JSON list of C-alpha atoms in Angstrom, two decimals:
[
{"chain": "P", "resi": 1, "resn": "ASN", "atom": "CA", "xyz": [-27.56, 12.30, -25.48]},
{"chain": "P", "resi": 2, "resn": "GLY", "atom": "CA", "xyz": [-30.28, 14.85, -25.87]},
{"chain": "P", "resi": 3, "resn": "THR", "atom": "CA", "xyz": [-29.46, 17.11, -22.87]},
{"chain": "P", "resi": 4, "resn": "SER", "atom": "CA", "xyz": [-27.23, 20.11, -22.29]},
{"chain": "P", "resi": 5, "resn": "SER", "atom": "CA", "xyz": [-25.12, 18.30, -19.67]},
{"chain": "P", "resi": 6, "resn": "ILE", "atom": "CA", "xyz": [-23.72, 14.83, -19.08]},
{"chain": "P", "resi": 7, "resn": "THR", "atom": "CA", "xyz": [-22.36, 12.88, -16.16]},
{"chain": "P", "resi": 8, "resn": "TYR", "atom": "CA", "xyz": [-19.23, 10.86, -16.79]},
{"chain": "P", "resi": 9, "resn": "ALA", "atom": "CA", "xyz": [-16.68, 8.90, -14.77]},
{"chain": "P", "resi": 10, "resn": "ALA", "atom": "CA", "xyz": [-13.02, 9.85, -14.71]},
{"chain": "P", "resi": 11, "resn": "GLY", "atom": "CA", "xyz": [-10.39, 7.15, -14.98]},
{"chain": "P", "resi": 12, "resn": "SER", "atom": "CA", "xyz": [-7.57, 6.73, -12.48]},
{"chain": "P", "resi": 13, "resn": "SER", "atom": "CA", "xyz": [-5.06, 8.90, -14.37]},
{"chain": "P", "resi": 14, "resn": "GLY", "atom": "CA", "xyz": [-4.39, 10.83, -17.55]},
{"chain": "P", "resi": 15, "resn": "SER", "atom": "CA", "xyz": [-7.21, 12.76, -19.15]},
{"chain": "P", "resi": 16, "resn": "VAL", "atom": "CA", "xyz": [-10.67, 12.55, -20.67]},
{"chain": "P", "resi": 17, "resn": "THR", "atom": "CA", "xyz": [-11.53, 14.03, -24.06]},
{"chain": "P", "resi": 18, "resn": "LEU", "atom": "CA", "xyz": [-15.03, 15.49, -24.38]},
{"chain": "P", "resi": 19, "resn": "ALA", "atom": "CA", "xyz": [-16.79, 16.72, -27.50]},
{"chain": "P", "resi": 20, "resn": "VAL", "atom": "CA", "xyz": [-20.35, 17.84, -28.22]},
{"chain": "P", "resi": 21, "resn": "LYS", "atom": "CA", "xyz": [-22.43, 18.69, -31.28]},
{"chain": "P", "resi": 22, "resn": "VAL", "atom": "CA", "xyz": [-25.32, 21.05, -30.56]},
{"chain": "P", "resi": 23, "resn": "THR", "atom": "CA", "xyz": [-28.29, 21.39, -32.93]},
{"chain": "P", "resi": 24, "resn": "ASN", "atom": "CA", "xyz": [-30.93, 24.02, -32.19]},
{"chain": "P", "resi": 25, "resn": "SER", "atom": "CA", "xyz": [-34.65, 23.78, -33.00]},
{"chain": "P", "resi": 26, "resn": "GLY", "atom": "CA", "xyz": [-34.06, 25.59, -36.31]},
{"chain": "P", "resi": 27, "resn": "GLY", "atom": "CA", "xyz": [-31.80, 22.78, -37.52]},
{"chain": "P", "resi": 28, "resn": "CYS", "atom": "CA", "xyz": [-28.56, 24.75, -37.19]},
{"chain": "P", "resi": 29, "resn": "SER", "atom": "CA", "xyz": [-25.66, 22.90, -35.57]},
{"chain": "P", "resi": 30, "resn": "THR", "atom": "CA", "xyz": [-22.11, 23.44, -34.39]},
{"chain": "P", "resi": 31, "resn": "SER", "atom": "CA", "xyz": [-19.47, 21.25, -32.79]},
{"chain": "P", "resi": 32, "resn": "SER", "atom": "CA", "xyz": [-17.32, 22.15, -29.82]},
{"chain": "P", "resi": 33, "resn": "GLY", "atom": "CA", "xyz": [-14.10, 20.56, -30.90]},
{"chain": "P", "resi": 34, "resn": "ASN", "atom": "CA", "xyz": [-12.30, 18.47, -28.32]},
{"chain": "P", "resi": 35, "resn": "LYS", "atom": "CA", "xyz": [-12.00, 19.50, -24.67]},
{"chain": "P", "resi": 36, "resn": "LEU", "atom": "CA", "xyz": [-9.17, 17.75, -22.83]},
{"chain": "P", "resi": 37, "resn": "VAL", "atom": "CA", "xyz": [-10.04, 17.36, -19.14]},
{"chain": "P", "resi": 38, "resn": "THR", "atom": "CA", "xyz": [-7.05, 16.49, -16.93]},
{"chain": "P", "resi": 39, "resn": "ILE", "atom": "CA", "xyz": [-7.60, 13.82, -14.29]},
{"chain": "P", "resi": 40, "resn": "ILE", "atom": "CA", "xyz": [-6.00, 14.85, -11.00]},
{"chain": "P", "resi": 41, "resn": "ALA", "atom": "CA", "xyz": [-4.71, 11.96, -8.93]},
{"chain": "P", "resi": 42, "resn": "ALA", "atom": "CA", "xyz": [-6.51, 11.36, -5.66]},
{"chain": "P", "resi": 43, "resn": "PRO", "atom": "CA", "xyz": [-4.38, 11.82, -2.55]},
{"chain": "P", "resi": 44, "resn": "ASN", "atom": "CA", "xyz": [-2.95, 8.78, -0.77]},
{"chain": "P", "resi": 45, "resn": "ALA", "atom": "CA", "xyz": [-5.12, 7.82, 2.23]},
{"chain": "P", "resi": 46, "resn": "THR", "atom": "CA", "xyz": [-3.37, 4.57, 3.17]},
{"chain": "P", "resi": 47, "resn": "ILE", "atom": "CA", "xyz": [-3.00, 4.52, 6.96]},
{"chain": "P", "resi": 48, "resn": "SER", "atom": "CA", "xyz": [0.25, 3.29, 8.46]},
{"chain": "P", "resi": 49, "resn": "THR", "atom": "CA", "xyz": [-0.12, 1.93, 11.99]},
{"chain": "P", "resi": 50, "resn": "SER", "atom": "CA", "xyz": [0.36, -1.27, 13.97]},
{"chain": "P", "resi": 51, "resn": "SER", "atom": "CA", "xyz": [-2.01, -4.13, 13.19]},
{"chain": "P", "resi": 52, "resn": "SER", "atom": "CA", "xyz": [-2.45, -4.85, 16.91]},
{"chain": "P", "resi": 53, "resn": "VAL", "atom": "CA", "xyz": [-1.79, -2.84, 20.09]},
{"chain": "P", "resi": 54, "resn": "CYS", "atom": "CA", "xyz": [-2.19, -3.28, 23.84]},
{"chain": "P", "resi": 55, "resn": "ALA", "atom": "CA", "xyz": [-5.40, -2.18, 25.54]},
{"chain": "P", "resi": 56, "resn": "GLY", "atom": "CA", "xyz": [-5.24, 1.47, 26.64]},
{"chain": "P", "resi": 57, "resn": "SER", "atom": "CA", "xyz": [-1.86, 2.06, 25.00]},
{"chain": "P", "resi": 58, "resn": "THR", "atom": "CA", "xyz": [-0.82, 5.23, 23.18]},
{"chain": "P", "resi": 59, "resn": "ASN", "atom": "CA", "xyz": [0.07, 4.68, 19.51]},
{"chain": "P", "resi": 60, "resn": "THR", "atom": "CA", "xyz": [0.67, 6.57, 16.26]},
{"chain": "P", "resi": 61, "resn": "ALA", "atom": "CA", "xyz": [-0.98, 6.44, 12.84]},
{"chain": "P", "resi": 62, "resn": "SER", "atom": "CA", "xyz": [-0.12, 8.40, 9.71]},
{"chain": "P", "resi": 63, "resn": "VAL", "atom": "CA", "xyz": [-0.74, 8.88, 6.01]},
{"chain": "P", "resi": 64, "resn": "ALA", "atom": "CA", "xyz": [1.52, 10.45, 3.38]},
{"chain": "P", "resi": 65, "resn": "SER", "atom": "CA", "xyz": [2.22, 14.13, 4.05]},
{"chain": "P", "resi": 66, "resn": "GLY", "atom": "CA", "xyz": [1.78, 16.94, 1.54]},
{"chain": "P", "resi": 67, "resn": "ALA", "atom": "CA", "xyz": [-2.00, 17.15, 1.21]},
{"chain": "P", "resi": 68, "resn": "SER", "atom": "CA", "xyz": [-3.96, 20.26, 2.15]},
{"chain": "P", "resi": 69, "resn": "GLY", "atom": "CA", "xyz": [-6.38, 18.63, 4.62]},
{"chain": "P", "resi": 70, "resn": "TYR", "atom": "CA", "xyz": [-6.69, 15.63, 6.92]},
{"chain": "P", "resi": 71, "resn": "SER", "atom": "CA", "xyz": [-9.83, 14.66, 8.84]},
{"chain": "P", "resi": 72, "resn": "TRP", "atom": "CA", "xyz": [-9.43, 11.74, 11.28]},
{"chain": "P", "resi": 73, "resn": "THR", "atom": "CA", "xyz": [-12.09, 9.79, 13.19]},
{"chain": "P", "resi": 74, "resn": "ILE", "atom": "CA", "xyz": [-11.72, 6.90, 15.61]},
{"chain": "P", "resi": 75, "resn": "SER", "atom": "CA", "xyz": [-14.04, 4.36, 17.17]},
{"chain": "P", "resi": 76, "resn": "ASN", "atom": "CA", "xyz": [-13.12, 2.45, 20.34]},
{"chain": "P", "resi": 77, "resn": "GLY", "atom": "CA", "xyz": [-10.32, 4.84, 21.19]},
{"chain": "P", "resi": 78, "resn": "THR", "atom": "CA", "xyz": [-9.38, 8.50, 21.52]},
{"chain": "P", "resi": 79, "resn": "ILE", "atom": "CA", "xyz": [-7.28, 10.78, 19.30]},
{"chain": "P", "resi": 80, "resn": "THR", "atom": "CA", "xyz": [-4.90, 12.52, 21.72]},
{"chain": "P", "resi": 81, "resn": "ALA", "atom": "CA", "xyz": [-2.76, 14.64, 19.35]},
{"chain": "P", "resi": 82, "resn": "GLY", "atom": "CA", "xyz": [-2.40, 15.61, 15.70]},
{"chain": "P", "resi": 83, "resn": "SER", "atom": "CA", "xyz": [-6.04, 15.76, 14.61]},
{"chain": "P", "resi": 84, "resn": "GLY", "atom": "CA", "xyz": [-6.09, 17.73, 11.35]},
{"chain": "P", "resi": 85, "resn": "THR", "atom": "CA", "xyz": [-2.52, 16.67, 10.44]},
{"chain": "P", "resi": 86, "resn": "TYR", "atom": "CA", "xyz": [-1.09, 13.71, 8.55]},
{"chain": "P", "resi": 87, "resn": "SER", "atom": "CA", "xyz": [0.07, 12.00, 11.77]},
{"chain": "P", "resi": 88, "resn": "ILE", "atom": "CA", "xyz": [-1.93, 11.37, 14.94]},
{"chain": "P", "resi": 89, "resn": "LYS", "atom": "CA", "xyz": [-1.43, 9.85, 18.37]},
{"chain": "P", "resi": 90, "resn": "TYR", "atom": "CA", "xyz": [-4.29, 7.78, 19.71]},
{"chain": "P", "resi": 91, "resn": "THR", "atom": "CA", "xyz": [-5.17, 5.73, 22.75]},
{"chain": "P", "resi": 92, "resn": "ALA", "atom": "CA", "xyz": [-6.68, 2.32, 22.05]},
{"chain": "P", "resi": 93, "resn": "GLY", "atom": "CA", "xyz": [-9.85, 1.12, 23.76]},
{"chain": "P", "resi": 94, "resn": "SER", "atom": "CA", "xyz": [-9.92, -1.63, 26.39]},
{"chain": "P", "resi": 95, "resn": "SER", "atom": "CA", "xyz": [-10.87, -4.56, 24.11]},
{"chain": "P", "resi": 96, "resn": "GLY", "atom": "CA", "xyz": [-12.04, -5.49, 20.63]},
{"chain": "P", "resi": 97, "resn": "THR", "atom": "CA", "xyz": [-10.93, -3.41, 17.64]},
{"chain": "P", "resi": 98, "resn": "THR", "atom": "CA", "xyz": [-10.00, 0.24, 17.21]},
{"chain": "P", "resi": 99, "resn": "THR", "atom": "CA", "xyz": [-11.11, 1.62, 13.85]},
{"chain": "P", "resi": 100, "resn": "LEU", "atom": "CA", "xyz": [-9.21, 4.57, 12.39]},
{"chain": "P", "resi": 101, "resn": "SER", "atom": "CA", "xyz": [-10.59, 6.54, 9.42]},
{"chain": "P", "resi": 102, "resn": "VAL", "atom": "CA", "xyz": [-9.07, 9.47, 7.56]},
{"chain": "P", "resi": 103, "resn": "THR", "atom": "CA", "xyz": [-10.24, 11.66, 4.70]},
{"chain": "P", "resi": 104, "resn": "VAL", "atom": "CA", "xyz": [-7.35, 13.31, 2.86]},
{"chain": "P", "resi": 105, "resn": "THR", "atom": "CA", "xyz": [-7.95, 16.34, 0.61]},
{"chain": "P", "resi": 106, "resn": "ASN", "atom": "CA", "xyz": [-5.40, 17.62, -1.91]},
{"chain": "P", "resi": 107, "resn": "ALA", "atom": "CA", "xyz": [-4.97, 21.21, -3.13]},
{"chain": "P", "resi": 108, "resn": "SER", "atom": "CA", "xyz": [-7.36, 20.57, -6.05]},
{"chain": "P", "resi": 109, "resn": "GLY", "atom": "CA", "xyz": [-10.14, 19.45, -3.70]},
{"chain": "P", "resi": 110, "resn": "CYS", "atom": "CA", "xyz": [-9.87, 15.75, -4.60]},
{"chain": "P", "resi": 111, "resn": "LYS", "atom": "CA", "xyz": [-10.57, 13.47, -1.63]},
{"chain": "P", "resi": 112, "resn": "SER", "atom": "CA", "xyz": [-9.67, 9.93, -0.62]},
{"chain": "P", "resi": 113, "resn": "THR", "atom": "CA", "xyz": [-10.71, 7.97, 2.44]},
{"chain": "P", "resi": 114, "resn": "GLY", "atom": "CA", "xyz": [-8.70, 5.31, 4.23]},
{"chain": "P", "resi": 115, "resn": "LYS", "atom": "CA", "xyz": [-9.55, 2.93, 7.07]},
{"chain": "P", "resi": 116, "resn": "SER", "atom": "CA", "xyz": [-7.48, 0.76, 9.36]},
{"chain": "P", "resi": 117, "resn": "TYR", "atom": "CA", "xyz": [-8.66, -1.86, 11.83]},
{"chain": "P", "resi": 118, "resn": "VAL", "atom": "CA", "xyz": [-6.36, -2.34, 14.83]},
{"chain": "P", "resi": 119, "resn": "ALA", "atom": "CA", "xyz": [-6.82, -5.42, 17.03]},
{"chain": "P", "resi": 120, "resn": "ILE", "atom": "CA", "xyz": [-6.61, -4.72, 20.75]},
{"chain": "P", "resi": 121, "resn": "LYS", "atom": "CA", "xyz": [-4.59, -7.19, 22.81]},
{"chain": "P", "resi": 122, "resn": "THR", "atom": "CA", "xyz": [-5.73, -7.69, 26.42]},
{"chain": "P", "resi": 123, "resn": "LEU", "atom": "CA", "xyz": [-3.44, -6.73, 29.27]},
{"chain": "P", "resi": 124, "resn": "PRO", "atom": "CA", "xyz": [-2.18, -9.44, 31.62]},
{"chain": "P", "resi": 125, "resn": "SER", "atom": "CA", "xyz": [-3.18, -9.33, 35.27]},
{"chain": "P", "resi": 126, "resn": "ALA", "atom": "CA", "xyz": [-0.52, -7.89, 37.59]},
{"chain": "P", "resi": 127, "resn": "THR", "atom": "CA", "xyz": [-2.50, -8.20, 40.84]},
{"chain": "P", "resi": 128, "resn": "ILE", "atom": "CA", "xyz": [-0.21, -9.71, 43.47]},
{"chain": "P", "resi": 129, "resn": "THR", "atom": "CA", "xyz": [-1.58, -12.37, 45.80]},
{"chain": "P", "resi": 130, "resn": "SER", "atom": "CA", "xyz": [0.31, -12.68, 49.10]},
{"chain": "P", "resi": 131, "resn": "SER", "atom": "CA", "xyz": [-0.47, -13.01, 52.79]},
{"chain": "P", "resi": 132, "resn": "SER", "atom": "CA", "xyz": [1.09, -11.09, 55.66]},
{"chain": "P", "resi": 133, "resn": "VAL", "atom": "CA", "xyz": [4.34, -12.64, 56.89]},
{"chain": "P", "resi": 134, "resn": "CYS", "atom": "CA", "xyz": [6.10, -12.97, 60.22]},
{"chain": "P", "resi": 135, "resn": "THR", "atom": "CA", "xyz": [9.21, -10.99, 61.19]},
{"chain": "P", "resi": 136, "resn": "GLY", "atom": "CA", "xyz": [12.37, -12.64, 59.92]},
{"chain": "P", "resi": 137, "resn": "SER", "atom": "CA", "xyz": [10.51, -15.38, 58.04]},
{"chain": "P", "resi": 138, "resn": "THR", "atom": "CA", "xyz": [11.89, -16.84, 54.82]},
{"chain": "P", "resi": 139, "resn": "GLY", "atom": "CA", "xyz": [10.33, -18.82, 51.99]},
{"chain": "P", "resi": 140, "resn": "ASN", "atom": "CA", "xyz": [7.38, -16.44, 51.74]},
{"chain": "P", "resi": 141, "resn": "THR", "atom": "CA", "xyz": [5.52, -16.57, 48.43]},
{"chain": "P", "resi": 142, "resn": "ALA", "atom": "CA", "xyz": [3.62, -14.17, 46.22]},
{"chain": "P", "resi": 143, "resn": "SER", "atom": "CA", "xyz": [2.04, -14.75, 42.81]},
{"chain": "P", "resi": 144, "resn": "VAL", "atom": "CA", "xyz": [0.13, -13.26, 39.92]},
{"chain": "P", "resi": 145, "resn": "THR", "atom": "CA", "xyz": [-2.21, -15.00, 37.50]},
{"chain": "P", "resi": 146, "resn": "SER", "atom": "CA", "xyz": [-0.27, -16.76, 34.74]},
{"chain": "P", "resi": 147, "resn": "ALA", "atom": "CA", "xyz": [-0.04, -14.68, 31.55]},
{"chain": "P", "resi": 148, "resn": "GLY", "atom": "CA", "xyz": [0.46, -17.82, 29.48]},
{"chain": "P", "resi": 149, "resn": "SER", "atom": "CA", "xyz": [3.24, -19.37, 27.46]},
{"chain": "P", "resi": 150, "resn": "GLY", "atom": "CA", "xyz": [6.06, -16.99, 26.57]},
{"chain": "P", "resi": 151, "resn": "ALA", "atom": "CA", "xyz": [5.21, -14.44, 29.28]},
{"chain": "P", "resi": 152, "resn": "THR", "atom": "CA", "xyz": [7.99, -12.88, 31.35]},
{"chain": "P", "resi": 153, "resn": "TYR", "atom": "CA", "xyz": [7.83, -11.62, 34.92]},
{"chain": "P", "resi": 154, "resn": "VAL", "atom": "CA", "xyz": [10.21, -9.13, 36.57]},
{"chain": "P", "resi": 155, "resn": "TRP", "atom": "CA", "xyz": [9.75, -8.97, 40.35]},
{"chain": "P", "resi": 156, "resn": "ARG", "atom": "CA", "xyz": [11.03, -6.26, 42.68]},
{"chain": "P", "resi": 157, "resn": "SER", "atom": "CA", "xyz": [11.12, -6.42, 46.47]},
{"chain": "P", "resi": 158, "resn": "GLU", "atom": "CA", "xyz": [11.56, -3.50, 48.87]},
{"chain": "P", "resi": 159, "resn": "GLU", "atom": "CA", "xyz": [11.36, -3.72, 52.62]},
{"chain": "P", "resi": 160, "resn": "HIS", "atom": "CA", "xyz": [9.34, -1.04, 54.41]},
{"chain": "P", "resi": 161, "resn": "THR", "atom": "CA", "xyz": [9.47, -0.45, 58.15]},
{"chain": "P", "resi": 162, "resn": "SER", "atom": "CA", "xyz": [7.16, 1.45, 60.43]},
{"chain": "P", "resi": 163, "resn": "GLU", "atom": "CA", "xyz": [10.01, 3.24, 62.23]},
{"chain": "P", "resi": 164, "resn": "LEU", "atom": "CA", "xyz": [10.22, 7.00, 61.77]},
{"chain": "P", "resi": 165, "resn": "GLN", "atom": "CA", "xyz": [13.37, 9.03, 62.24]},
{"chain": "P", "resi": 166, "resn": "SER", "atom": "CA", "xyz": [13.35, 12.44, 63.90]},
{"chain": "P", "resi": 167, "resn": "LEU", "atom": "CA", "xyz": [14.87, 15.32, 62.01]}
]
């Protein structure tokens, strides 16, 4: 009231009807009639990705396609492909949480921002402990640190000799 401009909030959909009555200092007035202002839906910025990933792994994240612009940022990780598109590949950090953020812009210039927090699962230890063994010996052992209940282990054994063949 009392100024030549107003600030108003748009709803989530539909339209807003505006009207104004202007009276000048001489007491003359006129009304605008109604101005229907269309509310343009904000673009979808909901990020689809895994809720948890392995440390250092490569993963994907995406939002709905069809917008005119996508701006991604990441903390505790690295975007490796797709920056500026609706779908990215990223490498998670070594521990903690990777945070993905995207700002999506539609053709009308409306923007939405989305965030996703991805828990980073630690990698098990695969460092083999074993001592040197004697020629022809059996019952030799090797081990890795236990990865806990439900872990699986797939071992492979190859024999290497120090003999060289002439060609």
